Amino acid sequence: MRRMSWLRRVMISLAGLALAGCAGAPSMLRPASSVSAREAWLFWVVLAMAAVVFVLVEGLIVLIVARDRRRGDEAGEPTQVHGHTRLEIIWTVVPLLLVILLFGLTIGTMRAVAAPEPREGDINVRVVGHRWWWQFDYPDYGFTTANELHIPLGSAAHLTLESADVIHSFWVPQLAGKTDLIPGAINSMWLSADAPGTYDGQCSEFCGIQHAGMRIHVIVESREDFEAWVSTQQAPPVEAATALAQQGEDMVLTGVCSSCHSVRGTSAEGKVGPDLTHLMSRSTMAGGMYPLNGAYLRRWLANTQEMKPGNLMVVRLAPDDMAAVLAYLTQLK
Amino acid sequence: MTADAHALTHPRPTPASPERPGLLGWLSTVDHKRIGLMYLGTGLLFFLLGGLEALLIRLQLARPGATLLGPDIYNQIFTMHGTTMIFLGVMPLAAGFGNYLIPLMLGARDVAFPKLNALSYWVFLFAGLLMNSSFVFGGAPSTGWFAYAPLTERAFSPGTGVDFWILGVLLLGLSTTIGSINFIVTILQLRAPGMSLNRMPMFAWTMLVTSMIAVFALPSLTVAILLLLLDRQLGTHFYNVAQGGDALLWQHLFWFFGHPEVYILILPAMGMVSEIIPVFSRKPLFGYRVVAYSSVAIGFLGFTVWAHHMFSTGLPSAALLVFSADSFLIGVPTGVKVFSWLATMWRGRLRLTTAMLFAIGFIALFVIGGLGGVSLAVVPVDWQLTDTYYVVSHFHYVLFGGSVFAILGAAYYWFPKMTGRRLGERLGTLHFWLTFVGMNLVFMPMHILGLLGMPRRIYTYAAGKGWEGWNMVATIGAFVVALSMLVFVVNLIRSLRRPPTHEADPWDANTLEWTTASPPLAYNFAEIPTVRSARPYWDAKHPDLADWKARR
């Protein structure tokens, strides 16, 4: 009895330890969608089956070693057993049955998580992977944004996945398994969520020097909040109100910035970096690595390579230009 | 006692080696034992180098936002860690044991093509040095050991690192092909009289299958990297999507080699374990034929599962299911082996030498790796866990817990044959437990990290995702493993400094290599024995219990 309770205490504290790491983790075991829930359920089933095999094999090892090591010094040889046909058939057939069962569960789950027919209210998003940020186009609403994907609660988001350069992979564990973005091909996947919130993910196919700096935030919000966000994004960019901002606008729209960045409805139509039309409506920057605010933006523009080494923006803004560009960018709400 | 049995039980003493003395003797040797030792020594050095790279990786990831290595260096290090461990560590170590042992186990005087054997070694050494020289000539490759196109195209990897990698891998493929053909011909042609295929030591079986796999899998890799070389150097467009190439072509060609490669790494290890366990259980290998044929089954099935590395690339569902089913199937012959080893130990007279500890450790850890592999054959689970630390954990349980544990066990087991000295058993036991505890500390947390959403190959991560603690545990574990390897190196050096005892058969073993002197004569056997079962030396020592008299 005492041994049981000791064992139980250890098990509980181990489970607690594992789960303690879980809070805040973008974990497939904290599913927030029907798809992830099915995948998590299947994982637990597989784990339970694996646990049985694990306990059987490791238990046999411990049993055999504990028992038969004492025979190590005995005189004479143990019985020379060369095989046992029935046993060998059993341990071929039983695993075979187990994997057939697993295969059935695989088929069932793949069907269950397949994309549903589009319904009223569903949204379409074109996802383009870039080194090292995400482009999200909302073709039905006519705008584009970056790194933060907004979807309305209760509807499905149908994503088409493309790449501008190398292979990337879109993965938000709490919402769905991953799908690759492959240059020259168009993949698709779908997302939905059970509850509002921000769900984290990141690129999960190695894509070069800043693979780690290509993070995803999916913001699931009520239909009203989503519609409000859509109208913000659809609005034309805020025009410069001060002289300083005006000066910054000229620099951004006609200077080097515009060769990579776009501001909708202006001459800045670059496609290499994220769209800046409503930059400040986003909460993160640099592929989701940093919070987006004036201070980080200043640091970024002073030396992007210090914050995200190897990224493709090699511009370093002179101190004289900084104030003007910052004044313009920070009002692009 | 028959003449054969007499030859088996009364090995002759060592005469002087006919080789040239000193360094020149080693440089010019075509003796399979010397080439084997050179493979083993070189493989060990590269293995330790790959281990140092692993320590750097773990130091960088110990804490969120660490700045020890920049992303560029980190990517070079993890690329070279994988490339080194696979091509320059585990494969040469297995080839080293194969070279040393296969002719001895078969009762042959050398491999079929001794000069090709030397060529195979020198090409391997040159390729390893060439690849690693990239660190000082403009930077090592930083595209990962599977070098996915189009990231490896010149547009995205303009440095010379990828070119070094291509040339190195091409040469290593050449070396392995030569070596494999040599093993195949040796095993099929040079067995002692009476040694039918079904009387070969299991290590010979697994080396035969491994070599076959290598010969059939490597062309796919060779083609893949030649096309890449053409793309990079001559401007062709095989993988260049903008010009009409196909990005996924690389993955198909690469994994058609890459998955069989996994079995190239694990089958020799299974063979080693199949030699060690019967000796220290004092029983024959349970279900010899089933174990042998399951290796053949694994060899065939290994060619039908490559796209399970590509479940998230958008392949059609029907293809996913075929590759899923085949991946499940491969678990069956693997499970058969595990149960056969356990049945071999069952009611045996176990002697827990260091070699046996590593062999048992192999079973215990390989099972975890195997179960992880089955979970990844479940397509929806794989969609979540592929390219995460869960996969890193899975294949390290197979490659470290499996291949490396078997190789370490083999080192303790065959060291007396190679050097005439035993390795220290007390240091060996310490070595085993440190490695066992350390490897679980490194890799078990990685299962959890994958489940918590941590992708592979990221040089840094943000705090607050629940990843910090487990990463720290893994880093501590890595240093425990490093310490265990230090113990191993100390054990090697100390044992080599002792005067040799020249025990021919220190473990009371079963196979032909133990019937000759330690270390063996240049010509291996004074008389080639006739073989009547898979345990010829056992038969000679136990005429009443001889295997060939047994019913099965």
CSV table of N, CA, C and O in Angstrom, one decimal, chain A residues 166-235:
chain,number,residue,atom,x,y,z
A,166,VAL,N,11.4,29.8,-50.9
A,166,VAL,CA,11.7,28.4,-50.6
A,166,VAL,C,10.5,27.8,-49.9
A,166,VAL,O,9.5,28.4,-49.8
A,167,ILE,N,10.7,26.6,-49.4
A,167,ILE,CA,9.6,25.8,-48.8
A,167,ILE,C,9.4,26.3,-47.3
A,167,ILE,O,10.4,26.4,-46.6
A,168,HIS,N,8.2,26.7,-47.0
A,168,HIS,CA,7.9,27.0,-45.6
A,168,HIS,C,6.8,26.0,-45.1
A,168,HIS,O,6.3,25.2,-45.9
A,169,SER,N,6.4,26.1,-43.9
A,169,SER,CA,5.3,25.3,-43.4
A,169,SER,C,4.5,26.1,-42.4
A,169,SER,O,5.0,26.7,-41.5
A,170,PHE,N,3.2,26.0,-42.6
A,170,PHE,CA,2.2,26.8,-41.7
A,170,PHE,C,1.7,25.9,-40.6
A,170,PHE,O,1.1,24.9,-40.9
A,171,TRP,N,2.0,26.3,-39.4
A,171,TRP,CA,1.7,25.5,-38.3
A,171,TRP,C,1.2,26.3,-37.1
A,171,TRP,O,2.0,27.0,-36.5
A,172,VAL,N,0.0,26.1,-36.7
A,172,VAL,CA,-0.6,26.7,-35.5
A,172,VAL,C,-1.1,25.5,-34.7
A,172,VAL,O,-2.3,25.1,-34.9
A,173,PRO,N,-0.4,24.9,-33.8
A,173,PRO,CA,-0.7,23.6,-33.3
A,173,PRO,C,-2.1,23.5,-32.6
A,173,PRO,O,-2.7,22.4,-32.8
A,174,GLN,N,-2.5,24.5,-32.0
A,174,GLN,CA,-3.8,24.4,-31.3
A,174,GLN,C,-5.0,24.5,-32.3
A,174,GLN,O,-6.1,24.2,-31.9
A,175,LEU,N,-4.7,24.8,-33.5
A,175,LEU,CA,-5.8,24.9,-34.5
A,175,LEU,C,-5.8,23.8,-35.5
A,175,LEU,O,-6.8,23.4,-36.0
A,176,ALA,N,-4.6,23.4,-36.0
A,176,ALA,CA,-4.5,22.3,-37.0
A,176,ALA,C,-3.0,21.9,-37.1
A,176,ALA,O,-2.1,22.6,-36.7
A,177,GLY,N,-2.9,20.7,-37.7
A,177,GLY,CA,-1.5,20.2,-38.1
A,177,GLY,C,-1.0,21.1,-39.2
A,177,GLY,O,-1.6,22.0,-39.7
A,178,LYS,N,0.3,20.8,-39.6
A,178,LYS,CA,1.0,21.8,-40.5
A,178,LYS,C,0.8,21.4,-42.0
A,178,LYS,O,0.5,20.2,-42.3
A,179,THR,N,0.8,22.4,-42.8
A,179,THR,CA,0.9,22.1,-44.3
A,179,THR,C,2.0,23.0,-44.9
A,179,THR,O,2.1,24.2,-44.5
A,180,ASP,N,2.7,22.4,-45.8
A,180,ASP,CA,3.9,23.1,-46.4
A,180,ASP,C,3.4,24.1,-47.4
A,180,ASP,O,2.4,23.9,-48.1
A,181,LEU,N,4.2,25.2,-47.6
A,181,LEU,CA,4.0,26.1,-48.6
A,181,LEU,C,5.2,25.9,-49.6
A,181,LEU,O,6.4,26.1,-49.2
A,182,ILE,N,4.8,25.5,-50.8
A,182,ILE,CA,5.9,25.0,-51.7
A,182,ILE,C,5.9,25.9,-53.0
A,182,ILE,O,4.8,26.0,-53.6
A,183,PRO,N,7.0,26.4,-53.3
A,183,PRO,CA,7.1,27.3,-54.5
A,183,PRO,C,6.6,26.5,-55.7
A,183,PRO,O,7.0,25.3,-55.9
A,184,GLY,N,5.8,27.1,-56.6
A,184,GLY,CA,5.4,26.4,-57.8
A,184,GLY,C,4.2,25.5,-57.6
A,184,GLY,O,3.7,24.9,-58.5
A,185,ALA,N,3.7,25.4,-56.3
A,185,ALA,CA,2.5,24.6,-56.1
A,185,ALA,C,1.5,25.4,-55.2
A,185,ALA,O,1.9,26.4,-54.6
A,186,ILE,N,0.3,25.1,-55.2
A,186,ILE,CA,-0.7,25.7,-54.3
A,186,ILE,C,-1.3,24.6,-53.4
A,186,ILE,O,-1.9,23.7,-53.9
A,187,ASN,N,-1.0,24.7,-52.1
A,187,ASN,CA,-1.6,23.8,-51.2
A,187,ASN,C,-2.8,24.5,-50.5
A,187,ASN,O,-3.0,25.7,-50.6
A,188,SER,N,-3.5,23.7,-49.7
A,188,SER,CA,-4.7,24.3,-49.0
A,188,SER,C,-4.8,23.7,-47.7
A,188,SER,O,-4.4,22.6,-47.4
A,189,MET,N,-5.4,24.4,-46.8
A,189,MET,CA,-5.8,23.9,-45.5
A,189,MET,C,-6.9,24.7,-44.9
A,189,MET,O,-7.3,25.7,-45.5
A,190,TRP,N,-7.5,24.3,-43.8
A,190,TRP,CA,-8.6,25.1,-43.3
A,190,TRP,C,-8.4,25.3,-41.8
A,190,TRP,O,-7.8,24.4,-41.1
A,191,LEU,N,-8.9,26.4,-41.2
A,191,LEU,CA,-8.8,26.6,-39.8
A,191,LEU,C,-10.1,27.0,-39.2
A,191,LEU,O,-10.9,27.7,-39.9
A,192,SER,N,-10.3,26.6,-38.0
A,192,SER,CA,-11.5,27.2,-37.2
A,192,SER,C,-11.1,27.1,-35.8
A,192,SER,O,-10.1,26.5,-35.5
A,193,ALA,N,-11.8,27.8,-34.9
A,193,ALA,CA,-11.4,27.8,-33.5
A,193,ALA,C,-12.7,27.7,-32.7
A,193,ALA,O,-13.7,28.2,-33.1
A,194,ASP,N,-12.5,27.1,-31.5
A,194,ASP,CA,-13.7,27.0,-30.6
A,194,ASP,C,-13.9,28.2,-29.7
A,194,ASP,O,-15.0,28.4,-29.2
A,195,ALA,N,-12.8,29.0,-29.5
A,195,ALA,CA,-12.9,30.1,-28.5
A,195,ALA,C,-12.1,31.2,-29.1
A,195,ALA,O,-11.1,31.0,-29.7
A,196,PRO,N,-12.4,32.4,-28.7
A,196,PRO,CA,-11.6,33.6,-29.2
A,196,PRO,C,-10.3,33.6,-28.4
A,196,PRO,O,-10.2,33.0,-27.4
A,197,GLY,N,-9.3,34.2,-29.1
A,197,GLY,CA,-8.0,34.3,-28.4
A,197,GLY,C,-6.9,34.4,-29.5
A,197,GLY,O,-7.2,34.5,-30.7
A,198,THR,N,-5.7,34.5,-29.0
A,198,THR,CA,-4.6,34.6,-29.9
A,198,THR,C,-3.8,33.2,-29.9
A,198,THR,O,-3.5,32.8,-28.8
A,199,TYR,N,-3.6,32.6,-31.0
A,199,TYR,CA,-3.0,31.3,-31.0
A,199,TYR,C,-1.7,31.4,-31.8
A,199,TYR,O,-1.6,32.0,-32.9
A,200,ASP,N,-0.6,30.9,-31.1
A,200,ASP,CA,0.7,31.1,-31.7
A,200,ASP,C,1.1,29.9,-32.5
A,200,ASP,O,0.8,28.8,-32.2
A,201,GLY,N,1.9,30.2,-33.5
A,201,GLY,CA,2.6,29.1,-34.3
A,201,GLY,C,3.8,29.7,-34.9
A,201,GLY,O,4.2,30.8,-34.7
A,202,GLN,N,4.5,28.9,-35.8
A,202,GLN,CA,5.6,29.4,-36.5
A,202,GLN,C,5.9,28.5,-37.7
A,202,GLN,O,5.4,27.4,-37.7
A,203,CYS,N,6.7,29.0,-38.5
A,203,CYS,CA,7.2,28.2,-39.7
A,203,CYS,C,7.8,27.0,-39.2
A,203,CYS,O,8.7,27.0,-38.3
A,204,SER,N,7.5,25.8,-39.8
A,204,SER,CA,8.1,24.6,-39.3
A,204,SER,C,8.7,23.8,-40.4
A,204,SER,O,8.9,22.6,-40.3
A,205,GLU,N,9.1,24.5,-41.5
A,205,GLU,CA,10.0,23.8,-42.4
A,205,GLU,C,11.3,24.7,-42.5
A,205,GLU,O,11.1,25.9,-42.8
A,206,PHE,N,12.4,24.1,-42.3
A,206,PHE,CA,13.6,25.0,-42.3
A,206,PHE,C,13.7,25.8,-43.6
A,206,PHE,O,13.7,25.2,-44.7
A,207,CYS,N,13.9,27.1,-43.5
A,207,CYS,CA,13.8,28.0,-44.6
A,207,CYS,C,14.9,29.0,-44.7
A,207,CYS,O,14.9,30.0,-45.3
A,208,GLY,N,16.0,28.7,-43.9
A,208,GLY,CA,17.2,29.5,-44.0
A,208,GLY,C,17.5,30.2,-42.7
A,208,GLY,O,17.0,29.8,-41.7
A,209,ILE,N,18.3,31.3,-42.8
A,209,ILE,CA,18.9,31.8,-41.6
A,209,ILE,C,17.9,32.3,-40.6
A,209,ILE,O,18.2,32.1,-39.4
A,210,GLN,N,16.8,32.8,-40.9
A,210,GLN,CA,15.8,33.3,-39.9
A,210,GLN,C,14.6,32.4,-39.8
A,210,GLN,O,13.5,32.9,-39.5
A,211,HIS,N,14.7,31.1,-40.1
A,211,HIS,CA,13.6,30.2,-39.9
A,211,HIS,C,13.0,30.3,-38.5
A,211,HIS,O,11.8,30.2,-38.4
A,212,ALA,N,13.8,30.6,-37.5
A,212,ALA,CA,13.2,30.8,-36.2
A,212,ALA,C,12.5,32.1,-36.0
A,212,ALA,O,11.7,32.2,-35.1
A,213,GLY,N,12.7,33.0,-36.9
A,213,GLY,CA,12.1,34.3,-36.8
A,213,GLY,C,10.9,34.5,-37.7
A,213,GLY,O,10.7,35.5,-38.4
A,214,MET,N,10.1,33.5,-37.9
A,214,MET,CA,9.0,33.5,-38.8
A,214,MET,C,7.8,33.0,-38.1
A,214,MET,O,7.3,31.8,-38.3
A,215,ARG,N,7.2,33.8,-37.2
A,215,ARG,CA,6.2,33.3,-36.3
A,215,ARG,C,4.8,33.8,-36.8
A,215,ARG,O,4.7,34.7,-37.6
A,216,ILE,N,3.8,33.0,-36.3
A,216,ILE,CA,2.4,33.3,-36.7
A,216,ILE,C,1.6,33.6,-35.5
A,216,ILE,O,1.8,32.9,-34.5
A,217,HIS,N,0.7,34.6,-35.6
A,217,HIS,CA,-0.3,34.8,-34.6
A,217,HIS,C,-1.6,34.7,-35.3
A,217,HIS,O,-1.9,35.5,-36.2
A,218,VAL,N,-2.4,33.8,-34.8
A,218,VAL,CA,-3.8,33.8,-35.3
A,218,VAL,C,-4.7,34.4,-34.3
A,218,VAL,O,-4.8,33.9,-33.1
A,219,ILE,N,-5.4,35.4,-34.7
A,219,ILE,CA,-6.3,36.1,-33.8
A,219,ILE,C,-7.8,35.7,-34.1
A,219,ILE,O,-8.3,36.0,-35.2
A,220,VAL,N,-8.3,35.0,-33.2
A,220,VAL,CA,-9.7,34.5,-33.4
A,220,VAL,C,-10.6,35.5,-32.6
A,220,VAL,O,-10.4,35.7,-31.4
A,221,GLU,N,-11.5,36.2,-33.3
A,221,GLU,CA,-12.3,37.2,-32.6
A,221,GLU,C,-13.8,37.1,-33.0
A,221,GLU,O,-14.1,36.4,-34.0
A,222,SER,N,-14.7,37.7,-32.3
A,222,SER,CA,-16.1,37.7,-32.6
A,222,SER,C,-16.3,38.2,-34.0
A,222,SER,O,-15.5,39.0,-34.5
A,223,ARG,N,-17.4,37.9,-34.5
A,223,ARG,CA,-17.8,38.4,-35.9
A,223,ARG,C,-17.7,39.9,-35.9
A,223,ARG,O,-17.2,40.5,-36.9
A,224,GLU,N,-18.3,40.6,-34.9
A,224,GLU,CA,-18.3,42.0,-34.9
A,224,GLU,C,-16.9,42.6,-34.9
A,224,GLU,O,-16.5,43.5,-35.6
A,225,ASP,N,-16.0,42.0,-34.0
A,225,ASP,CA,-14.7,42.5,-33.9
A,225,ASP,C,-13.9,42.3,-35.2
A,225,ASP,O,-13.2,43.1,-35.7
A,226,PHE,N,-14.2,41.1,-35.8
A,226,PHE,CA,-13.6,40.8,-37.1
A,226,PHE,C,-14.0,41.8,-38.2
A,226,PHE,O,-13.2,42.3,-38.9
A,227,GLU,N,-15.3,42.1,-38.2
A,227,GLU,CA,-15.8,43.0,-39.2
A,227,GLU,C,-15.2,44.4,-39.0
A,227,GLU,O,-14.8,45.1,-40.0
A,228,ALA,N,-15.1,44.8,-37.7
A,228,ALA,CA,-14.5,46.1,-37.4
A,228,ALA,C,-13.0,46.1,-37.9
A,228,ALA,O,-12.5,47.1,-38.5
A,229,TRP,N,-12.3,45.0,-37.7
A,229,TRP,CA,-10.9,44.9,-38.1
A,229,TRP,C,-10.8,45.0,-39.6
A,229,TRP,O,-10.0,45.7,-40.2
A,230,VAL,N,-11.8,44.3,-40.3
A,230,VAL,CA,-11.8,44.3,-41.8
A,230,VAL,C,-12.0,45.7,-42.3
A,230,VAL,O,-11.3,46.2,-43.2
A,231,SER,N,-12.9,46.5,-41.7
A,231,SER,CA,-13.1,47.9,-42.2
A,231,SER,C,-11.9,48.7,-41.9
A,231,SER,O,-11.6,49.6,-42.7
A,232,THR,N,-11.2,48.5,-40.8
A,232,THR,CA,-9.9,49.2,-40.6
A,232,THR,C,-8.9,49.0,-41.7
A,232,THR,O,-8.3,49.9,-42.3
A,233,GLN,N,-8.8,47.7,-42.0
A,233,GLN,CA,-7.8,47.3,-43.0
A,233,GLN,C,-8.2,47.8,-44.4
A,233,GLN,O,-7.4,48.0,-45.3
A,234,GLN,N,-9.6,47.9,-44.7
A,234,GLN,CA,-10.0,48.3,-46.0
A,234,GLN,C,-9.8,49.8,-46.2
A,234,GLN,O,-9.8,50.3,-47.3
A,235,ALA,N,-9.8,50.5,-45.1
A,235,ALA,CA,-9.7,52.0,-45.2
A,235,ALA,C,-8.4,52.4,-45.9
A,235,ALA,O,-7.4,51.6,-45.8
